[in-house]
PDB file of C-alpha atoms in Angstrom:
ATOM      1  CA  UNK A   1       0.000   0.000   0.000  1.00 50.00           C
ATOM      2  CA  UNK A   2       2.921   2.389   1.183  1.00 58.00           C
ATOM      3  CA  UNK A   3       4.992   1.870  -2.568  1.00 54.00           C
ATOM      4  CA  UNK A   4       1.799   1.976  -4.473  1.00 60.00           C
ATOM      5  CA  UNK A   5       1.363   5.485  -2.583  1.00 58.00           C
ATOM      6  CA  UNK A   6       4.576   7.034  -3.030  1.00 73.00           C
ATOM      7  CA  UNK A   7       4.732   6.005  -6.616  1.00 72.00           C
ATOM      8  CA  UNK A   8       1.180   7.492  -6.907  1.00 76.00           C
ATOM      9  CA  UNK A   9       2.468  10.738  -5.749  1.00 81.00           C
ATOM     10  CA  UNK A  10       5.653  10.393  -7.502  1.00 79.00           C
ATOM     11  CA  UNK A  11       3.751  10.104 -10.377  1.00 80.00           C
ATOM     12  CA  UNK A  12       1.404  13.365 -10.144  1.00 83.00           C
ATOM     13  CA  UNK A  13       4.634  15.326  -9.049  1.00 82.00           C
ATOM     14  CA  UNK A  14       6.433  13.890 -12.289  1.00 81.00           C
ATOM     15  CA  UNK A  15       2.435  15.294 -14.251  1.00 85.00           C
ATOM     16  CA  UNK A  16       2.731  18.333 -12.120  1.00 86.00           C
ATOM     17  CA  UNK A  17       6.514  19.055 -13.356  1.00 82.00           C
ATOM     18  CA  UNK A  18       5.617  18.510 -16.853  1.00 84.00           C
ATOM     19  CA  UNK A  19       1.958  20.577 -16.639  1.00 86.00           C
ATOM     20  CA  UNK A  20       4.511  23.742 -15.605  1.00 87.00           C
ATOM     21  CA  UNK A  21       6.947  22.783 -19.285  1.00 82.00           C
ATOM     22  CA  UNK A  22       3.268  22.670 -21.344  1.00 86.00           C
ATOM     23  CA  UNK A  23       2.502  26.157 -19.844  1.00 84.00           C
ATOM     24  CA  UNK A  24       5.974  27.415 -20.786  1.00 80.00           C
ATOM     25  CA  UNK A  25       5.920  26.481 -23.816  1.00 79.00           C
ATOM     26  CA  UNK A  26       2.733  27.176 -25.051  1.00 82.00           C
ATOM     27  CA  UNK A  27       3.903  31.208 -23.614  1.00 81.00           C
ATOM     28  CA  UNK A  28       6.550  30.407 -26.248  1.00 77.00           C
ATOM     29  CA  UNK A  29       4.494  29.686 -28.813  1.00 78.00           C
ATOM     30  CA  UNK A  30       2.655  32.364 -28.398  1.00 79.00           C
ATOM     31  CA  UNK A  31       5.763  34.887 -27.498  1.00 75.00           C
ATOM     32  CA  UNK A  32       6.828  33.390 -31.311  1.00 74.00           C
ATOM     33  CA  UNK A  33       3.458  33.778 -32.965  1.00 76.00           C
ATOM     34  CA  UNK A  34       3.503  37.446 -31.791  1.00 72.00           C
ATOM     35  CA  UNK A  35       7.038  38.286 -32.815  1.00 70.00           C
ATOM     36  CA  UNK A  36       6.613  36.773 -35.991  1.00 68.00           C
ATOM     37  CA  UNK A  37       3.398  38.845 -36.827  1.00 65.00           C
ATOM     38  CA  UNK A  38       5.212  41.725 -35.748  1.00 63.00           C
ATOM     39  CA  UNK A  39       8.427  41.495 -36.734  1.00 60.00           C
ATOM     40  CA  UNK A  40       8.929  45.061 -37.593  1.00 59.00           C
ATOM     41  CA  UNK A  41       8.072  46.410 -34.326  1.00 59.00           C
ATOM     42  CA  UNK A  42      10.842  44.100 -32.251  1.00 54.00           C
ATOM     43  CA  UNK A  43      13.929  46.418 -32.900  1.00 59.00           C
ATOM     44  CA  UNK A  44      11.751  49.586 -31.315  1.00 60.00           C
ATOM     45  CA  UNK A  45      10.847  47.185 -28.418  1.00 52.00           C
ATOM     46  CA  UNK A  46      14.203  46.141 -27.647  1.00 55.00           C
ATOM     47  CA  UNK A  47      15.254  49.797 -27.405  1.00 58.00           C
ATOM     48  CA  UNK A  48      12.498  50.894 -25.440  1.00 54.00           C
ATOM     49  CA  UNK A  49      12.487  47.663 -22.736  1.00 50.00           C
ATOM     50  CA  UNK A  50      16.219  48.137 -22.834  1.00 57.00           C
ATOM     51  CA  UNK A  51      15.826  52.610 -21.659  1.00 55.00           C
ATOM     52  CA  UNK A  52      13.694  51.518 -19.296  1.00 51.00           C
ATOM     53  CA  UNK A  53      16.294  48.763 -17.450  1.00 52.00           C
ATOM     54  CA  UNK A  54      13.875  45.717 -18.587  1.00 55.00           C
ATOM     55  CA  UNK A  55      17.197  42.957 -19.366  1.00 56.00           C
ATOM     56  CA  UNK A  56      14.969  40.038 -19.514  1.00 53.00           C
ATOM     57  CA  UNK A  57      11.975  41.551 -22.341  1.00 53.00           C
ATOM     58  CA  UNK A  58      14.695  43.322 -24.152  1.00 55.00           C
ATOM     59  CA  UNK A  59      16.875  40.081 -24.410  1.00 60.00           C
ATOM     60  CA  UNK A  60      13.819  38.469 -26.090  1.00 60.00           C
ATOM     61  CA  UNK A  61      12.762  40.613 -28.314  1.00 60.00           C
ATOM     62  CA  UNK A  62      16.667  40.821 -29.270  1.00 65.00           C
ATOM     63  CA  UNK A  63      17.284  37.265 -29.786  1.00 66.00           C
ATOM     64  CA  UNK A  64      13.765  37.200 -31.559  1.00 67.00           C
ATOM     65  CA  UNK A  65      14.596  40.127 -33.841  1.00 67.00           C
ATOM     66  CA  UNK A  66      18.042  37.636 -34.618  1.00 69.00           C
ATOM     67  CA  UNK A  67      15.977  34.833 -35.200  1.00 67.00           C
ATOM     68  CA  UNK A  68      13.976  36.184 -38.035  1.00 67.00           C
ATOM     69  CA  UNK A  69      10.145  35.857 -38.760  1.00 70.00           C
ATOM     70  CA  UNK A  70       9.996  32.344 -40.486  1.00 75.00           C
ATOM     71  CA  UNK A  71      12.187  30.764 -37.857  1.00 75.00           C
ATOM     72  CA  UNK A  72       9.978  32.130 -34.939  1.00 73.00           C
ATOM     73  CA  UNK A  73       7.076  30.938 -36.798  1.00 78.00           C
ATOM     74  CA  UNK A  74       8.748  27.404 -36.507  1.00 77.00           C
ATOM     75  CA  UNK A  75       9.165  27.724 -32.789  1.00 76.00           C
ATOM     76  CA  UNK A  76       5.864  28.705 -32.318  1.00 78.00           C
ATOM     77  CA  UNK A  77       4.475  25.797 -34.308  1.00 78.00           C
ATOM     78  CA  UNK A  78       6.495  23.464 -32.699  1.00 81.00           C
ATOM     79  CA  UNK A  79       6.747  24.387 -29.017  1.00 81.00           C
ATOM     80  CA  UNK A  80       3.022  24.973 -29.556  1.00 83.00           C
ATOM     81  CA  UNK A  81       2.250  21.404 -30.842  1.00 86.00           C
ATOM     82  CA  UNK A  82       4.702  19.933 -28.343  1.00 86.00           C
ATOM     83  CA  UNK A  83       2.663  21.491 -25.029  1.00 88.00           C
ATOM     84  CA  UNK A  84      -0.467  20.917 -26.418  1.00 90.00           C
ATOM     85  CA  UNK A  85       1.056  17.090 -26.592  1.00 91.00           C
ATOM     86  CA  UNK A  86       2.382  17.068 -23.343  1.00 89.00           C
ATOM     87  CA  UNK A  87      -0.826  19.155 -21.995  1.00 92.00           C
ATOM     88  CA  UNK A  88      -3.211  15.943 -23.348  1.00 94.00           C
ATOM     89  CA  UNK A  89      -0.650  13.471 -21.933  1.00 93.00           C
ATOM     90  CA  UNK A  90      -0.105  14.654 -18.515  1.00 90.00           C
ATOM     91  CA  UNK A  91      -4.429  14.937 -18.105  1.00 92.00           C
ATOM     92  CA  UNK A  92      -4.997  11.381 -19.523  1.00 92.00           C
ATOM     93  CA  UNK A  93      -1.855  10.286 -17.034  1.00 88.00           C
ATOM     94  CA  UNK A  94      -3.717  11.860 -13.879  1.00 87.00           C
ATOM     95  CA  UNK A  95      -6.943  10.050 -14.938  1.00 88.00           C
ATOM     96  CA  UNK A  96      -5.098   6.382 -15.435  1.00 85.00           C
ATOM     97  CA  UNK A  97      -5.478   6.225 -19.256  1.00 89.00           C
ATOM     98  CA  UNK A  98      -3.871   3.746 -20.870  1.00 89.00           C
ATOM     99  CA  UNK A  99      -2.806   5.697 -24.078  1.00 92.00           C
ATOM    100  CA  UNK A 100      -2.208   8.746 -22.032  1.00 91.00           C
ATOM    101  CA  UNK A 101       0.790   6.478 -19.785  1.00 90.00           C
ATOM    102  CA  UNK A 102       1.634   5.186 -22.820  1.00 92.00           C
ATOM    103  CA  UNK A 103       1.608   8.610 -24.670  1.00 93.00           C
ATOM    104  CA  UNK A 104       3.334  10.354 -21.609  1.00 91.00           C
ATOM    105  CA  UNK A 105       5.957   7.775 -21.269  1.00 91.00           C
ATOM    106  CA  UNK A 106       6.720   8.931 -25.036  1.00 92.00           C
ATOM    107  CA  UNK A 107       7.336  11.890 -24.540  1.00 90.00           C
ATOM    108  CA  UNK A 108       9.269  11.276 -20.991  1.00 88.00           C
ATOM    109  CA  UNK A 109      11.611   9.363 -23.698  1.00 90.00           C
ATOM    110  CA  UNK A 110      11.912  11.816 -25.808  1.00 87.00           C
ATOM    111  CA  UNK A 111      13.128  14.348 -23.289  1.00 84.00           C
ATOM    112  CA  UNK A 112      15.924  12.291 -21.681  1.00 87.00           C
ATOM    113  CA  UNK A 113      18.741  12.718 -24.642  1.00 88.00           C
ATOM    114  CA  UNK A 114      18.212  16.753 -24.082  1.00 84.00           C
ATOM    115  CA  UNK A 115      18.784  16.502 -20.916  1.00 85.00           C
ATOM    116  CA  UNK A 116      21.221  14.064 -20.506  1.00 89.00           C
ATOM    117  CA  UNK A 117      23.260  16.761 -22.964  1.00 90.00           C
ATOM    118  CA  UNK A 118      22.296  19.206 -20.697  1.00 86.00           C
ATOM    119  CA  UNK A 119      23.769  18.188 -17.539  1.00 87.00           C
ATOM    120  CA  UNK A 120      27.321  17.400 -19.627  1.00 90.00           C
ATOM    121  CA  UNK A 121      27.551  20.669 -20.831  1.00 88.00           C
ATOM    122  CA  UNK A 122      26.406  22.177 -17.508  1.00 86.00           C
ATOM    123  CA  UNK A 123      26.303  19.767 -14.179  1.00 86.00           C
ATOM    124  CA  UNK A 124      24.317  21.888 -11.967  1.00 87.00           C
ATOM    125  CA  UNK A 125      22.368  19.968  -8.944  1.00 89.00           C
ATOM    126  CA  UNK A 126      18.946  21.321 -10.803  1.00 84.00           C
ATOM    127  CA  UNK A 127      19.525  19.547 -14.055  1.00 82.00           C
ATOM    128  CA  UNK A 128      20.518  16.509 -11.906  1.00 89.00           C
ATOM    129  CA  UNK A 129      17.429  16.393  -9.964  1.00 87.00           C
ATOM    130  CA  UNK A 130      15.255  17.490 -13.341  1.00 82.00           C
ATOM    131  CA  UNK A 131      16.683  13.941 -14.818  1.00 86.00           C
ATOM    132  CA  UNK A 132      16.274  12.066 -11.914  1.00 87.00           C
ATOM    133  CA  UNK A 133      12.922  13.341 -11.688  1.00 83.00           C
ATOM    134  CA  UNK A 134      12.036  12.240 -15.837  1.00 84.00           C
ATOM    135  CA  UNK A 135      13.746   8.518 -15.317  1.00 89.00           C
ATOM    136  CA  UNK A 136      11.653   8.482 -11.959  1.00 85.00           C
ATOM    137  CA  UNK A 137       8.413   8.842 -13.613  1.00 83.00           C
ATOM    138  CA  UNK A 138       9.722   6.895 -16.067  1.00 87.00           C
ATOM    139  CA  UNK A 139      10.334   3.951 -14.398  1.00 87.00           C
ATOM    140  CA  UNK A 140       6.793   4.651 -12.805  1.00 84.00           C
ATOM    141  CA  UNK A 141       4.583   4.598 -15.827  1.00 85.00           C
ATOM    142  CA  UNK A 142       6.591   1.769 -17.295  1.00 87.00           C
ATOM    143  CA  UNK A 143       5.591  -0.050 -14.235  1.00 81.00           C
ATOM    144  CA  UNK A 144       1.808   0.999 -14.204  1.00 78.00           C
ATOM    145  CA  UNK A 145       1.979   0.139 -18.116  1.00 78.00           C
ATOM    146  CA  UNK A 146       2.931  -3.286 -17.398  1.00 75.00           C
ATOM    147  CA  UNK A 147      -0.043  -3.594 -14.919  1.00 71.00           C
ATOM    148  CA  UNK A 148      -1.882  -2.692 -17.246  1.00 66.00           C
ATOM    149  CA  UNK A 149      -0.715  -5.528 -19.997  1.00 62.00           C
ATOM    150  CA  UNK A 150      -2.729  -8.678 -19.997  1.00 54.00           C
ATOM    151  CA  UNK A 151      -1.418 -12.272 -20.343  1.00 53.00           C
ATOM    152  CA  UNK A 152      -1.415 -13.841 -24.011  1.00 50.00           C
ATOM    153  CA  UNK A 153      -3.740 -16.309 -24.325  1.00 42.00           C
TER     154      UNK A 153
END
């Protein structure tokens, strides 16, 4: 009762983590959308966020002005798609769908070669628990998904 507990929590703290990346990235897809539709206007921005001591907006609309208009229509496609995926995964995960574990568990994959490159290039105690966090709920839903598989006949 105890392990199925704390793997039950484990698990929503593992949805949890992941809800907060779908909401950041669906801000970047919309941060993207925006600076692609008005690309024009980013240069004035910058200058204005950067008279009036604002580092972190004026960065951004910087390395957005760099990026040009058809590459921050990418991101915003992409990170857009990529929350949404994560958004649909993490809900059907907290409900104990069976093509939401397997879905989320996906996407858990998919994460672990970024971060693994992540904490070479920069071993911080944060990236180390962010990873050990993923293969946790990893290991969880791969557990709960072979609960889940029946016996052959």
């Amino acid at each position: 009762m105890t392990l199925k507990l704390s793997s039950d929590l484990l698990l929503r703290i593992v949805v949890l983590k992941k809800l907060i990346v779908a909401g950041l990235l669906l801000l970047t897809s919309l941060g993207a959308s925006l600076a692609s539709n008005h690309f024009g206007a980013l240069d004035e921005l910058a200058a204005q966020w950067g008279e009036s001591d604002r580092l972190l907006l004026r960065t951004l609309a910087e390395r957005a002005a760099a990026a040009g208009p058809q590459r921050l229509q990418v991101l915003a496609l992409a990170s857009g798609i990529y929350g949404l995926l994560i958004v649909v995964a993490a809900v059907a995960t907290w409900q104990r769908r069976l093509w939401g574990e397997v879905l989320f568990a996906l996407l858990l994959l998919l994460t672990l070669p970024l971060e693994l490159r992540k904490l070479a290039h920069h071993p911080e105690l944060s990236h180390w628990l962010v990873l050990l966090l993923t293969l946790a709920g990893l290991a969880v839903v791969l557990h709960g998904l072979r609960r889940h598989r029946r016996p052959c006949d």
